[in-house]
Every structure is written in structure tokens, then in C-alpha cells.
Amino acid sequence: MTPAAQVSTSLFLAGLAISAARVCLLAGVAGFGLACFRVKATWARLFTWTAVLYGALAMPLLERMLPPIPIPAPSFLQHQARPSEPNEAASLRSLSGNPVDSGSKPPKSEILVAASPGVSRSILRPTMRAKVIAAGIYFLTAWFLLARLVVGLTFAARLRRTSQVIDEPRLTARLRSRAQAWGVAFVPETVESEIISVPVTMGVLSPTILLPDNWREWDDTKLDAVIAHEVAHIARRDTLTQRLSLLHCAIFWFSPLAWWLNRHLADLAEQASDEAALACGADRQDYARTLLGFFAALQGAPGRVWWQGVSMANAGRAEQRVERILAWKGTVAMRFKKSIAVVVVTLALPVVYVAASAQPAIQNAGSKTVEVAPEPAPPVPPVPPSAPRVPRAPNRPSSRGSASRGNDDGEGFVIVTGHGDSLTMSGSQEDGMRVQELREKIPGDFIWFRRQGKSYIIRDQATVDRAKRFWAPQEGLGSKQEELGRQQEALGKQQEELGAKMEQVQVKVPDLTKEMEKLQAELKQLGSSATMEQVGELQSAIGDLQGKIGDIQSQAGDQQGKLGEQQGELGEKQGKLGEQQGELGRQQEELAQEATRQMNQLLDEAIAKGTAQPLNAAL
């Protein structure tokens, strides 16, 4: 896997984890609200958790579309904040060996690409084997769950095609009456099949009720209860909710909330349909006996049928449903109240907005840049920061928009060194492309920057040199970090070599053939019966053989232990190098704070003195 692909995969998995965490926040608020208001109505709880499901599916899209809301957070959360898209794009382009601009670039040139403080150096380096394995596990599991969903949908469609359409007045009249009562604009199609043993509702655009082939033996009371139950599923579009819930499980299978939400929505849907049947006049005890009969038929079925549909009876839920049916008092409103639903949606919108947009506020402690050569990177290249970046504005968080948006407050800068063909910049990909075009028109060194949406050019060499000196202290630290990165890379290779040696540890195994043959002969002699003395001798022989095998394992363990000690020593060296990297990073932040202040002051002075000219005037 290329470094750019590794970075993309790492950011993708991190984005999924962040989305899952945001959904947990949303679900927590929903559960807290239901508990605080003591909501007992089944339809209201089902509507609320269905809204949570829709919000969960939309979360990855919403968190990229909505503007961020900075939330004060501890420093350790700030460093783990999601980097801005422009910096991610720059990182990906740099690791893939492409320059900042989209055009061709002279060979042996170098670019200083700006990165926000939240981007750790581990993100910019090629990911380790563990991350590749984690990505493989995620995609394989997600593919399996999606494949299972597709197979279920295919089987459901096949089951529907092979079933016989029911056109009998006894059933049609009840369907039409119940559909009108529940506000369904059409009469659902009903079919029968000998494959199923319990009623099932399938389909989203054209819902269909499947009945077992013995439905004609039911009395009118049982038929009325079944029709009321299934039409209630259609009126609420429970089949659509079920499929979206399974899709949510396939995407966020690593989140326990996804599986809990899937089960909880299924339970609430069945409970709501049970209450709908009871509200239509079904006797509680008769309905409970009907349901128990379906559970018994389901357990007596020859095999499990795999479809995507809402079944009236499912294994493992009989006892709880029967208890709820017998305890139902008929005091809960059964009709869907649109006014209450509007209130719930109105209250949910700001919660979803905050859950999708909240992010830890990143304080401007100075930013860093990383120097990346355009030549193809080695397998594990160190990518140390080499120059800081000027923040957009004091105490203002970075934008999470696309790379084409640039800075959200319209500020950025690029220091151009003509003879060295290098850039020191803080801005977006578009800024780099714009400056590359300006280099063809402006000879020598210059500074391009933005203030309040206006572009300026500084061509005064003294001012340009003064700006360069702001970042000069960073170059020494960047070289030191690069050297530490090479040392860490070398230690990493040594650790990999030791790991390979541990897997290939070999020991001399003595010939145990005679002992094994002797033991087999003794076992044959014993036959089907043996005395305690014979059994004791046999156990002694087996113990001797196990002892010899244990000695072999001990020898292998000794060798692996020695290699493990070497691994530990290398780990200690890695830790010390990491401490040095951390100290250099702290020094860079301190230097960046000062350089930030000086750079902002220089640009403001240049505008005041007229050294900085508007871009149009300078050209």
C-alpha cells in the first residue's frame, strides 16, 4: 500500500470512529430526553429512535457540510482534533510525491507544506502494519454484512415472485378497512407461501403481506388481529427502517450502539404493532395465544428462512412480548400525533447540529510545516516539521471544509524564494497554485498574503529577508527531528528483524520415534481393560515423553526470551528518541508563537507603510 493510500485509509477509519462517537452523543441525548420526560408511548419512543437512526446515517455527511462549532476541551483532546481538509490534502499530495500545484514542476525542488498543530507526525508517516490489518478487518467485515443484506433482499424478492396472490373477499375487505383506518393510501397486496410459517411484511416501495398457506383455517378474530398488526408495520414503514438499520450495522459494525439500536427498533416496532392490534379490539388473551402459536410454528419449522422482512414472530422474544400484551391496559394513545412529531423533530434539529459540528477548540500555539521532497518517498520516510505556520486569527479554530476553500477567514501567506525554488506557506492548495502562477510573472523573492479577503505582494528584499529570519530557528530543529526520524526508522527495522527471527526460532528436536512406538505398543497390549498398575506405568511413560517435549519448548522459549530482551532494549531507545522528539516539538511551538507574532506584525506594518502593494497594482 502506498503512503498516500495508507494516509487515506487512516483518515477514513478515523472519520468513521469520530462519526460513531458523535452518534453515541446523539443517542445519549435522545435517551436522556425520553427518561426526563418519562415518555411511555411506544410510537413516540419508536419515532425518536428512528430519528436517531436517520441522524446516524447522515452523520458522516453532516459533519463535513455543517460549519464547525468549537467546544472548549482539555489539551489532550485538542491534539487529537481532526485536521483541516486543506492540510490533509497537502499531506496526501506530499506523500504521493506530487507538488502543491497541479502543473508540472522543475525537478529537485522542495515545498514547505503547512500543517495544523493537530496533525501528529504519525499521520504524515506511512501507517504501520497494525493499521493496515485494522483496515483489512474493517472492510472484510463490512463487506460480509453488506453481502448478507444483499442476499436477504434477493431471497425476499424471490420469495415474493414464487408466492400466490390472494384475492378473496374475506381478506380484501379487512385489508381495505384497516388501510383506510391507518391512513394508508393503497390496499397492500397479500400473497401466500408454503415456505413461511408466520406472517411477514416485505417491500418498501410496494409493501406486501405474506401469509402462511394455512391462513384460511384462522377464525375471523385471529385474521383481524394479524391484518391490524401487519398494516401497522406498513403505515409506519418499518421495513424501510429495518433495512436502513442493517445498513447502519454494516457500516458501523464496530460500534455496540449500532447493534443495540437495530434490536431496540425491531422490539419497538413489534410492540407498536401489537398495541395497534389490541387497540383495534383484539382480546389480550386471544392475541397472546395467537402469538404463542406463531412462535411454536416458527420453532417447528424445518429450517431458518433468511429474508429481509418484518416477521410477526421472531425467536427469543416470545416471553417479553406476551407479558406486555397481557399487561396492556389500553390507556396509551395508538394514533400517530403529527403535532408531537413536529415538536420532536424541532427539538432534535439543534441536537443533531451540535453533535455533527462540535469539535475541540484548538488554541493557536503556533503551527508547524513539514518539508517534503517531491521524489518518491522510501518505505518509512521521516517527515519532520521544518517551519511553522501563521495562524489565521487569534483563538480561531481551523476550518473543516474542502481544500478549495482555503482559510475560513481569508488570511494566509506564502514566502517565495526565487533562486531556491521553494515556498514557505500557510494556506490552502489554491494559495499554492496561485503563487506558482505569480512566480512566472514576478522575478526574485516576494511575499504574497491576504488580509480581509484582499491579496497583497511584498517585493522589498529587506522585508522578505526579515520574514525568512522569523522561521530560520525552525530549520535547525527540523534537521534534528529529521535525524531522530532516521534513527527511529533504523530501530524500527531492527525490531522487525528481531520479530522475524522470533518467528523462525528453531531448536534441535531429538528422535522420539522409539518412545512413541513403544507407547503405542503398550496401548495395544492393554486393549479395552487394564489394571491400576498398568495404567500407572502408562502414565509414567507418557509423563517422560511430555517431559522431553517440554525441554524442547523450554529451549525455544529461552531463545525467544533473549530476542525479547533485545526487543525491549530497542523499545527503550525508541522511547528516548520519542522524548527527544517531543522536546523538539515543544521548542518548535515556543518558537512558532514568537514567529507568528512577528510575522503578523511585519505584514501589518507592510500594509501601513505601503511596502505591501495590492496584487493588481503590483502586477
Coordinates of C-alpha atoms in Angstrom, one line a residue:
M1 CA 0.0 0.0 0.0
T2 CA 1.4 3.4 -1.0
P3 CA 1.9 6.1 1.7
A4 CA -0.9 8.2 0.2
A5 CA -3.3 5.2 0.4
Q6 CA -2.2 4.5 3.9
V7 CA -2.9 8.1 5.0
S8 CA -6.3 8.0 3.2
T9 CA -7.3 4.7 4.9
S10 CA -6.2 6.0 8.3
L11 CA -8.2 9.2 7.9
F12 CA -11.2 7.2 6.6
L13 CA -11.2 4.9 9.7
A14 CA -10.6 7.9 12.0
G15 CA -13.6 9.7 10.4
L16 CA -15.8 6.6 11.0
A17 CA -14.7 6.4 14.6
I18 CA -15.5 10.1 15.1
S19 CA -18.9 9.7 13.4
A20 CA -19.7 6.7 15.7
A21 CA -18.7 8.8 18.7
R22 CA -21.0 11.6 17.6
V23 CA -23.8 9.2 17.1
C24 CA -23.3 7.9 20.7
L25 CA -23.6 11.5 21.9
L26 CA -26.8 11.9 19.9
A27 CA -28.2 8.6 21.2
G28 CA -27.3 9.6 24.8
V29 CA -29.2 12.9 24.5
A30 CA -32.2 11.1 23.0
G31 CA -32.2 8.5 25.8
F32 CA -31.8 11.2 28.4
G33 CA -34.7 13.2 27.0
L34 CA -37.0 10.2 26.9
A35 CA -36.1 9.4 30.5
C36 CA -36.6 13.0 31.7
F37 CA -40.0 13.4 30.1
R38 CA -41.0 9.9 31.1
V39 CA -42.2 9.0 27.6
K40 CA -44.2 5.8 27.8
A41 CA -46.0 5.9 24.4
T42 CA -44.5 3.2 22.2
W43 CA -45.0 5.1 19.0
A44 CA -43.2 8.2 20.4
R45 CA -40.2 6.1 21.5
L46 CA -40.1 4.3 18.2
F47 CA -40.3 7.7 16.3
T48 CA -37.4 9.1 18.5
W49 CA -35.1 6.2 18.0
T50 CA -35.9 6.0 14.3
A51 CA -34.9 9.7 14.1
V52 CA -31.6 8.7 15.8
L53 CA -31.0 6.1 13.1
Y54 CA -31.5 8.6 10.3
G55 CA -29.2 11.0 12.1
A56 CA -26.6 8.3 12.5
L57 CA -26.6 7.5 8.8
A58 CA -26.4 11.2 7.9
M59 CA -23.7 12.0 10.4
P60 CA -20.6 11.4 8.2
L61 CA -22.1 13.8 5.6
L62 CA -23.4 16.4 8.1
E63 CA -20.1 16.8 9.9
R64 CA -18.5 17.8 6.6
M65 CA -21.3 20.1 5.4
L66 CA -22.0 22.0 8.6
P67 CA -19.7 24.7 9.9
P68 CA -17.7 23.6 13.0
I69 CA -18.7 24.7 16.5
P70 CA -15.6 25.0 18.7
I71 CA -16.1 23.5 22.2
P72 CA -13.6 24.1 25.0
A73 CA -11.7 20.9 25.7
P74 CA -8.6 19.6 27.5
S75 CA -5.3 19.9 25.7
F76 CA -5.0 16.2 25.0
L77 CA -8.3 16.3 23.1
Q78 CA -7.1 19.4 21.2
H79 CA -4.1 17.5 19.9
Q80 CA -6.4 14.7 18.7
A81 CA -8.7 17.1 16.9
R82 CA -9.4 16.3 13.2
P83 CA -7.0 18.2 10.9
S84 CA -8.4 20.6 8.4
E85 CA -9.1 19.3 4.9
P86 CA -6.5 21.6 3.2
N87 CA -3.8 20.2 5.4
E88 CA -5.0 16.6 4.8
A89 CA -4.9 17.3 1.0
A90 CA -1.4 18.7 1.3
S91 CA -0.3 15.7 3.3
L92 CA -1.7 13.3 0.7
R93 CA -0.2 15.1 -2.2
S94 CA 3.1 15.4 -0.5
L95 CA 3.3 11.7 0.4
S96 CA 2.3 10.7 -3.1
G97 CA 5.2 12.7 -4.5
N98 CA 3.0 15.4 -6.1
P99 CA 3.8 19.2 -5.7
V100 CA 1.3 21.6 -4.2
D101 CA 0.2 22.9 -7.6
S102 CA -1.4 20.8 -10.3
G103 CA 1.0 21.8 -13.0
S104 CA 4.5 20.5 -13.8
K105 CA 7.3 21.4 -11.5
P106 CA 11.1 21.6 -12.1
P107 CA 13.0 18.6 -10.6
K108 CA 14.8 18.8 -7.3
S109 CA 12.5 21.5 -6.0
E110 CA 11.2 21.4 -2.4
I111 CA 7.9 22.6 -1.0
L112 CA 7.2 23.5 2.6
V113 CA 3.6 22.4 3.1
A114 CA 1.7 23.9 6.1
A115 CA 0.1 21.6 8.6
S116 CA -2.1 22.4 11.6
P117 CA -0.9 21.7 15.1
G118 CA -3.4 18.9 15.4
V119 CA -1.6 16.8 12.8
S120 CA 0.7 14.4 14.5
R121 CA 3.7 13.2 12.8
S122 CA 2.4 9.7 12.9
I123 CA -0.4 10.7 10.4
L124 CA 2.1 12.0 8.0
R125 CA 4.3 8.9 8.1
P126 CA 3.2 5.7 6.3
T127 CA 1.0 3.8 8.7
M128 CA 2.3 0.7 10.4
R129 CA 1.3 -2.8 9.7
A130 CA -1.3 -2.7 12.5
K131 CA -3.3 0.0 10.8
V132 CA -3.3 -1.9 7.5
I133 CA -4.5 -5.0 9.3
A134 CA -7.2 -3.0 11.1
A135 CA -8.4 -1.6 7.8
G136 CA -8.5 -5.0 6.2
I137 CA -10.6 -6.3 9.1
Y138 CA -13.0 -3.4 8.9
F139 CA -13.5 -3.7 5.1
L140 CA -13.9 -7.5 5.2
T141 CA -16.4 -7.4 8.0
A142 CA -18.4 -4.6 6.3
W143 CA -18.3 -6.4 3.0
F144 CA -19.6 -9.6 4.6
L145 CA -22.5 -7.7 6.3
L146 CA -23.4 -5.9 3.2
A147 CA -23.3 -9.1 1.2
R148 CA -25.6 -10.7 3.8
L149 CA -28.0 -7.8 3.4
V150 CA -28.0 -8.1 -0.4
V151 CA -28.6 -11.9 -0.2
G152 CA -31.5 -11.3 2.1
L153 CA -33.0 -8.8 -0.2
T154 CA -32.5 -11.2 -3.2
F155 CA -34.2 -14.0 -1.3
A156 CA -37.1 -11.8 -0.3
A157 CA -37.7 -10.8 -3.9
R158 CA -37.6 -14.4 -5.0
L159 CA -39.9 -15.5 -2.2
R160 CA -42.4 -12.8 -3.3
R161 CA -42.2 -13.9 -7.0
T162 CA -42.9 -17.5 -6.2
S163 CA -45.8 -16.8 -3.8
Q164 CA -49.5 -16.9 -4.9
V165 CA -51.6 -13.8 -4.8
I166 CA -54.6 -13.9 -2.6
D167 CA -57.8 -12.5 -4.0
E168 CA -60.6 -13.4 -1.6
P169 CA -63.3 -11.0 -0.3
R170 CA -62.9 -12.2 3.3
L171 CA -59.3 -10.9 3.3
T172 CA -59.6 -8.0 0.9
A173 CA -62.4 -6.3 2.8
R174 CA -60.4 -6.4 6.0
L175 CA -57.3 -5.0 4.3
R176 CA -59.2 -2.1 2.8
S177 CA -60.9 -1.2 6.0
R178 CA -57.7 -1.4 8.1
A179 CA -55.7 0.6 5.5
Q180 CA -58.2 3.4 5.5
A181 CA -58.2 3.5 9.3
W182 CA -54.4 3.8 9.4
G183 CA -54.1 6.3 6.6
V184 CA -52.5 4.0 4.1
A185 CA -53.3 5.4 0.6
F186 CA -53.4 1.9 -1.1
V187 CA -54.5 -1.6 -0.2
P188 CA -51.4 -3.7 0.4
E189 CA -51.0 -6.8 -1.8
T190 CA -51.3 -10.0 0.1
V191 CA -49.8 -13.4 -1.0
E192 CA -49.4 -16.8 0.5
S193 CA -46.5 -19.2 0.5
E194 CA -45.9 -22.7 1.9
I195 CA -42.3 -21.7 2.8
I196 CA -43.2 -19.4 5.6
S197 CA -44.9 -20.3 8.9
V198 CA -45.7 -16.8 10.3
P199 CA -47.0 -13.6 8.7
V200 CA -44.3 -11.4 7.2
T201 CA -44.3 -7.9 5.7
M202 CA -41.8 -7.2 2.9
G203 CA -41.0 -4.4 0.5
V204 CA -40.5 -0.7 0.8
L205 CA -42.0 0.9 -2.4
S206 CA -44.7 -1.7 -2.8
P207 CA -45.2 -3.4 0.6
T208 CA -46.5 -6.9 0.5
I209 CA -48.0 -9.1 3.3
L210 CA -47.0 -12.7 3.1
L211 CA -49.3 -15.3 4.9
P212 CA -48.7 -19.0 5.5
D213 CA -50.7 -21.3 3.3
N214 CA -52.9 -22.4 6.2
W215 CA -54.3 -18.9 6.8
R216 CA -57.8 -20.0 5.7
E217 CA -58.1 -22.1 8.8
W218 CA -57.9 -19.0 11.0
D219 CA -61.1 -17.6 12.5
D220 CA -62.2 -14.0 12.0
T221 CA -60.7 -12.8 15.3
K222 CA -57.3 -14.1 14.5
L223 CA -57.4 -12.8 11.0
D224 CA -58.4 -9.4 12.1
A225 CA -55.5 -9.2 14.6
V226 CA -52.9 -10.4 12.0
I227 CA -54.2 -7.8 9.5
A228 CA -54.1 -5.0 12.0
H229 CA -50.6 -6.0 13.1
E230 CA -49.2 -6.1 9.5
V231 CA -50.9 -3.0 8.2
A232 CA -49.5 -1.1 11.2
H233 CA -46.0 -2.1 10.0
I234 CA -46.8 -0.8 6.5
A235 CA -48.2 2.5 7.9
R236 CA -45.0 3.2 9.8
R237 CA -42.7 2.0 7.0
D238 CA -41.0 -0.4 9.4
T239 CA -39.5 -2.4 6.5
L240 CA -37.5 0.7 5.4
T241 CA -36.4 1.3 8.9
Q242 CA -35.2 -2.3 9.2
R243 CA -33.1 -2.1 6.0
L244 CA -31.6 1.2 7.0
S245 CA -30.7 -0.2 10.4
L246 CA -29.0 -3.2 8.8
L247 CA -27.1 -0.8 6.6
H248 CA -26.0 1.2 9.6
C249 CA -24.8 -2.0 11.3
A250 CA -22.8 -2.9 8.2
I251 CA -21.0 0.5 8.1
F252 CA -20.6 1.0 11.9
W253 CA -20.3 -2.7 12.9
F254 CA -17.6 -1.9 15.4
S255 CA -20.0 0.3 17.4
P256 CA -22.1 -1.6 20.0
L257 CA -24.7 1.2 19.7
A258 CA -25.4 0.2 16.1
W259 CA -26.4 -3.4 17.1
W260 CA -28.3 -2.2 20.1
L261 CA -30.3 0.3 18.0
N262 CA -31.1 -2.4 15.5
R263 CA -32.5 -4.7 18.1
H264 CA -34.3 -1.9 20.0
L265 CA -36.0 -0.6 16.9
A266 CA -37.2 -4.1 16.0
D267 CA -38.6 -4.6 19.5
L268 CA -40.4 -1.3 19.5
A269 CA -41.8 -1.9 16.0
E270 CA -43.3 -5.2 17.1
Q271 CA -44.6 -3.7 20.4
A272 CA -46.2 -0.9 18.5
S273 CA -47.9 -3.3 16.1
D274 CA -49.1 -5.5 19.0
E275 CA -50.7 -2.5 20.6
A276 CA -52.2 -1.5 17.3
A277 CA -53.9 -4.9 17.1
L278 CA -55.1 -4.7 20.7
A279 CA -56.4 -1.1 20.1
C280 CA -58.5 -2.5 17.1
G281 CA -60.5 -4.7 19.6
A282 CA -58.4 -7.9 19.8
D283 CA -58.7 -9.7 23.1
R284 CA -55.5 -9.7 25.0
Q285 CA -55.6 -13.4 25.9
D286 CA -56.7 -14.5 22.4
Y287 CA -54.0 -12.3 20.9
A288 CA -51.3 -13.8 23.2
R289 CA -52.4 -17.3 22.3
T290 CA -52.2 -16.4 18.6
L291 CA -48.7 -15.1 19.0
L292 CA -47.6 -18.1 21.0
G293 CA -49.0 -20.3 18.2
F294 CA -46.8 -18.4 15.7
F295 CA -43.8 -18.8 17.9
A296 CA -44.4 -22.6 18.2
A297 CA -44.8 -22.8 14.4
L298 CA -41.6 -20.9 13.9
Q299 CA -39.7 -23.2 16.2
G300 CA -41.1 -26.3 14.5
A301 CA -40.1 -25.1 11.0
P302 CA -37.6 -27.4 9.3
G303 CA -35.0 -24.6 8.8
R304 CA -34.4 -20.9 9.2
V305 CA -35.5 -18.9 6.3
W306 CA -33.3 -15.9 5.6
W307 CA -35.1 -12.9 4.2
Q308 CA -35.3 -9.1 4.7
G309 CA -38.8 -8.6 6.0
V310 CA -40.6 -7.7 9.3
S311 CA -41.8 -11.1 10.7
M312 CA -44.6 -11.2 13.2
A313 CA -42.8 -13.7 15.4
N314 CA -39.0 -13.9 16.0
A315 CA -37.1 -16.4 18.1
G316 CA -36.1 -15.2 21.6
R317 CA -38.8 -12.5 22.0
A318 CA -41.9 -14.5 23.0
E319 CA -41.9 -14.2 26.7
Q320 CA -41.4 -10.4 26.8
R321 CA -44.0 -9.7 24.2
V322 CA -46.6 -11.9 25.8
E323 CA -46.0 -10.2 29.1
R324 CA -46.5 -6.8 27.6
I325 CA -49.7 -7.9 25.8
L326 CA -51.3 -9.3 28.9
A327 CA -50.3 -6.2 30.9
W328 CA -51.6 -3.7 28.3
K329 CA -54.4 -1.6 29.7
G330 CA -55.4 0.3 26.6
T331 CA -54.5 3.7 28.1
V332 CA -51.8 4.6 25.6
A333 CA -52.8 6.6 22.6
M334 CA -52.4 4.5 19.4
R335 CA -52.6 7.2 16.7
F336 CA -49.5 8.9 15.4
K337 CA -49.8 12.5 16.6
K338 CA -48.2 14.7 13.9
S339 CA -48.1 17.8 16.2
I340 CA -45.9 15.9 18.7
A341 CA -43.7 14.5 15.9
V342 CA -43.1 18.1 14.7
V343 CA -42.1 19.1 18.2
V344 CA -39.7 16.2 18.5
V345 CA -38.1 17.0 15.1
T346 CA -37.8 20.7 16.1
L347 CA -36.1 19.8 19.3
A348 CA -33.9 17.2 17.6
L349 CA -32.5 19.5 14.9
P350 CA -30.3 21.6 17.2
V351 CA -29.1 18.4 18.9
V352 CA -28.1 16.9 15.6
Y353 CA -26.5 20.1 14.5
V354 CA -24.3 20.3 17.7
A355 CA -23.5 16.5 17.6
A356 CA -22.3 16.8 13.9
S357 CA -20.5 20.2 14.3
A358 CA -18.9 20.1 17.7
Q359 CA -15.1 19.8 17.8
P360 CA -12.5 20.5 20.4
A361 CA -11.3 24.2 20.2
I362 CA -7.7 24.3 19.0
Q363 CA -5.8 27.1 20.6
N364 CA -3.2 28.8 18.4
A365 CA 0.1 27.8 19.9
G366 CA 1.8 28.2 16.6
S367 CA 1.6 25.8 13.6
K368 CA 4.1 23.7 12.0
T369 CA 5.1 22.9 8.5
V370 CA 6.7 19.8 7.1
E371 CA 9.3 19.7 4.4
V372 CA 8.6 17.0 1.8
A373 CA 10.7 16.4 -1.3
P374 CA 8.8 15.6 -4.5
E375 CA 10.9 12.5 -5.2
P376 CA 9.2 9.1 -4.3
A377 CA 9.4 8.5 -0.6
P378 CA 11.2 5.5 0.9
P379 CA 9.2 2.8 2.7
V380 CA 9.3 4.5 6.1
P381 CA 10.3 8.2 5.5
P382 CA 10.7 10.5 8.4
V383 CA 8.6 13.6 7.8
P384 CA 9.7 16.2 10.4
P385 CA 8.2 19.6 10.7
S386 CA 10.6 22.3 9.4
A387 CA 8.8 25.6 9.5
P388 CA 5.8 26.9 11.5
R389 CA 2.7 28.4 10.1
V390 CA 1.0 31.6 10.8
P391 CA -2.5 31.0 12.3
R392 CA -5.5 32.6 10.6
A393 CA -6.6 34.7 13.5
P394 CA -6.1 34.6 17.3
N395 CA -8.1 31.9 19.1
R396 CA -10.0 30.9 15.9
P397 CA -10.4 27.2 15.0
S398 CA -9.3 25.8 11.7
S399 CA -12.0 25.1 9.1
R400 CA -13.0 21.6 8.2
G401 CA -14.0 22.5 4.7
S402 CA -12.6 21.2 1.4
A403 CA -9.1 22.0 0.2
S404 CA -10.5 24.5 -2.3
R405 CA -12.0 26.7 0.4
G406 CA -8.7 27.7 1.9
N407 CA -8.7 29.6 5.2
D408 CA -12.2 30.4 6.5
D409 CA -11.3 34.0 7.5
G410 CA -9.5 34.8 4.2
E411 CA -5.9 35.1 5.6
G412 CA -2.8 33.3 4.5
F413 CA 0.8 33.9 3.3
V414 CA 3.4 32.5 1.1
I415 CA 7.1 33.4 1.2
V416 CA 8.7 32.7 -2.2
T417 CA 12.5 32.3 -2.7
G418 CA 13.1 32.6 -6.4
H419 CA 16.6 31.3 -6.7
G420 CA 15.9 28.3 -4.3
D421 CA 12.6 27.5 -5.9
S422 CA 11.0 26.9 -2.5
L423 CA 7.8 28.0 -0.8
T424 CA 7.1 28.6 2.9
M425 CA 3.3 28.9 3.1
S426 CA 0.3 28.9 5.4
G427 CA -2.9 28.5 3.4
S428 CA -4.8 26.2 1.1
Q429 CA -3.9 24.3 -2.1
E430 CA -5.4 27.1 -4.1
D431 CA -3.0 29.5 -2.5
G432 CA 0.0 27.4 -3.6
M433 CA -1.4 27.2 -7.2
R434 CA -2.0 30.9 -7.3
V435 CA 1.6 31.7 -6.1
Q436 CA 3.0 29.2 -8.7
E437 CA 1.4 31.3 -11.4
L438 CA 2.7 34.6 -9.8
R439 CA 6.3 33.2 -9.9
E440 CA 6.2 33.3 -13.7
K441 CA 5.3 37.0 -13.5
I442 CA 7.3 38.2 -10.6
P443 CA 11.1 37.6 -10.6
G444 CA 13.1 37.2 -7.5
D445 CA 11.9 36.8 -3.9
F446 CA 8.5 38.1 -2.8
I447 CA 5.7 37.6 -0.2
W448 CA 2.1 37.0 -1.1
F449 CA -0.5 37.3 1.6
R450 CA -4.2 38.0 2.2
R451 CA -5.8 40.5 4.6
Q452 CA -9.6 40.7 4.9
G453 CA -10.0 38.9 1.6
K454 CA -7.6 41.2 -0.3
S455 CA -4.3 39.9 -1.9
Y456 CA -1.0 41.8 -1.4
I457 CA 2.5 41.5 -2.7
I458 CA 5.8 42.5 -0.9
R459 CA 8.8 42.7 -3.2
D460 CA 11.1 44.6 -0.8
Q461 CA 14.1 42.3 -0.3
A462 CA 14.8 43.6 3.2
T463 CA 11.3 42.8 4.3
V464 CA 11.4 39.3 2.6
D465 CA 14.7 38.6 4.3
R466 CA 13.3 39.7 7.6
A467 CA 10.4 37.3 7.2
K468 CA 12.7 34.5 6.4
R469 CA 14.7 35.1 9.6
F470 CA 11.5 34.5 11.6
W471 CA 11.5 30.9 10.5
A472 CA 15.2 30.3 10.5
P473 CA 15.3 28.9 14.0
Q474 CA 12.9 26.2 12.9
E475 CA 15.4 24.9 10.3
G476 CA 17.8 23.7 12.9
L477 CA 15.1 21.9 14.8
G478 CA 13.8 20.4 11.6
S479 CA 17.2 18.9 10.8
K480 CA 17.4 17.5 14.3
Q481 CA 14.0 15.9 14.0
E482 CA 14.8 14.5 10.7
E483 CA 17.9 12.9 12.2
L484 CA 15.9 11.5 15.0
G485 CA 13.4 10.2 12.5
R486 CA 16.2 8.3 10.7
Q487 CA 17.3 6.8 13.9
Q488 CA 13.8 5.7 14.8
E489 CA 13.5 4.2 11.3
A490 CA 16.7 2.2 11.8
L491 CA 15.5 1.0 15.2
G492 CA 12.1 0.0 13.7
K493 CA 13.9 -2.1 11.1
Q494 CA 15.9 -3.8 13.8
Q495 CA 12.7 -4.6 15.7
E496 CA 11.2 -6.0 12.6
E497 CA 14.2 -8.2 12.0
L498 CA 14.1 -9.4 15.6
G499 CA 10.4 -10.2 15.2
A500 CA 11.1 -12.2 12.1
K501 CA 13.8 -14.1 14.0
M502 CA 11.4 -14.9 16.8
E503 CA 9.0 -16.4 14.3
Q504 CA 11.8 -18.5 12.8
V505 CA 13.3 -19.8 16.1
Q506 CA 14.5 -23.4 15.6
V507 CA 15.7 -25.9 18.1
K508 CA 17.1 -29.4 17.8
V509 CA 14.4 -32.0 18.3
P510 CA 15.6 -35.4 19.4
D511 CA 14.3 -38.6 17.8
L512 CA 11.3 -39.7 19.8
T513 CA 10.2 -42.3 17.3
K514 CA 11.2 -45.3 19.5
E515 CA 9.4 -43.9 22.5
M516 CA 6.3 -43.2 20.5
E517 CA 6.3 -46.8 19.0
K518 CA 6.8 -48.2 22.5
L519 CA 3.9 -46.3 23.9
Q520 CA 1.7 -47.4 21.0
A521 CA 2.6 -51.0 21.6
E522 CA 1.7 -50.7 25.3
L523 CA -1.6 -49.2 24.4
K524 CA -2.4 -52.1 22.0
Q525 CA -1.5 -54.6 24.7
L526 CA -3.8 -53.1 27.2
G527 CA -6.8 -53.5 25.0
S528 CA -10.2 -52.5 26.5
S529 CA -9.2 -53.1 30.1
A530 CA -6.2 -52.6 32.4
T531 CA -5.1 -52.8 36.0
M532 CA -4.2 -49.7 38.1
E533 CA -0.6 -50.7 37.9
Q534 CA -0.6 -50.9 34.1
V535 CA -2.4 -47.5 34.0
G536 CA 0.3 -46.1 36.3
E537 CA 3.1 -47.4 34.1
L538 CA 1.4 -46.0 31.1
Q539 CA 1.0 -42.6 32.7
S540 CA 4.7 -42.6 33.7
A541 CA 5.7 -43.3 30.1
I542 CA 3.5 -40.5 28.8
G543 CA 5.0 -38.2 31.5
D544 CA 8.5 -39.0 30.4
L545 CA 7.6 -38.2 26.8
Q546 CA 5.9 -35.0 27.8
G547 CA 9.0 -34.0 29.8
K548 CA 11.2 -34.3 26.8
I549 CA 8.8 -32.3 24.7
G550 CA 8.8 -29.7 27.5
D551 CA 12.6 -29.5 27.4
I552 CA 12.3 -28.7 23.6
Q553 CA 9.8 -26.0 24.3
S554 CA 12.0 -24.6 27.1
Q555 CA 14.9 -24.3 24.7
A556 CA 12.8 -22.4 22.2
G557 CA 11.5 -20.2 25.0
D558 CA 15.0 -19.4 26.1
Q559 CA 15.9 -18.3 22.6
Q560 CA 12.8 -16.2 22.2
G561 CA 13.4 -14.7 25.6
K562 CA 16.8 -13.5 24.6
L563 CA 15.3 -11.9 21.4
G564 CA 12.6 -10.4 23.6
E565 CA 15.2 -8.7 25.8
Q566 CA 16.8 -7.2 22.7
Q567 CA 13.4 -6.0 21.6
G568 CA 13.0 -4.4 25.0
E569 CA 16.3 -2.6 24.7
L570 CA 15.3 -1.3 21.3
G571 CA 12.0 -0.2 22.7
E572 CA 13.7 1.8 25.4
K573 CA 15.8 3.5 22.8
Q574 CA 12.7 4.3 20.8
G575 CA 11.2 5.8 23.9
K576 CA 14.2 8.0 24.5
L577 CA 14.1 9.2 20.9
G578 CA 10.4 9.9 21.2
E579 CA 11.1 12.0 24.3
Q580 CA 13.6 14.0 22.3
Q581 CA 11.1 14.4 19.5
G582 CA 8.6 15.7 22.0
E583 CA 11.0 18.2 23.4
L584 CA 11.9 19.4 20.0
G585 CA 8.2 19.8 19.2
R586 CA 7.7 21.8 22.4
Q587 CA 10.6 24.1 21.4
Q588 CA 9.1 24.5 17.9
E589 CA 5.8 25.5 19.4
E590 CA 7.5 28.2 21.5
L591 CA 9.4 29.4 18.5
A592 CA 6.3 29.3 16.4
Q593 CA 4.4 31.5 18.9
E594 CA 7.1 34.2 18.6
A595 CA 7.4 33.8 14.8
T596 CA 3.6 34.1 14.5
R597 CA 3.6 37.4 16.4
Q598 CA 6.5 38.8 14.4
M599 CA 5.0 37.7 11.0
N600 CA 1.6 39.3 11.7
Q601 CA 3.3 42.4 12.9
L602 CA 5.5 42.5 9.8
L603 CA 2.5 42.1 7.4
D604 CA 0.5 44.8 9.2
E605 CA 3.5 47.2 9.1
A606 CA 4.0 46.5 5.4
I607 CA 0.4 47.5 4.7
A608 CA 0.7 50.6 6.8
K609 CA 4.0 51.7 5.2
G610 CA 3.0 50.9 1.7
T611 CA 5.6 48.3 1.3
A612 CA 2.8 45.8 0.6
Q613 CA 1.0 46.6 -2.6
P614 CA -2.3 45.3 -3.7
L615 CA -1.9 42.4 -6.1
N616 CA -3.4 44.2 -9.1
A617 CA -1.2 47.2 -8.6
A618 CA 2.0 45.1 -8.1
L619 CA 1.4 43.4 -11.5

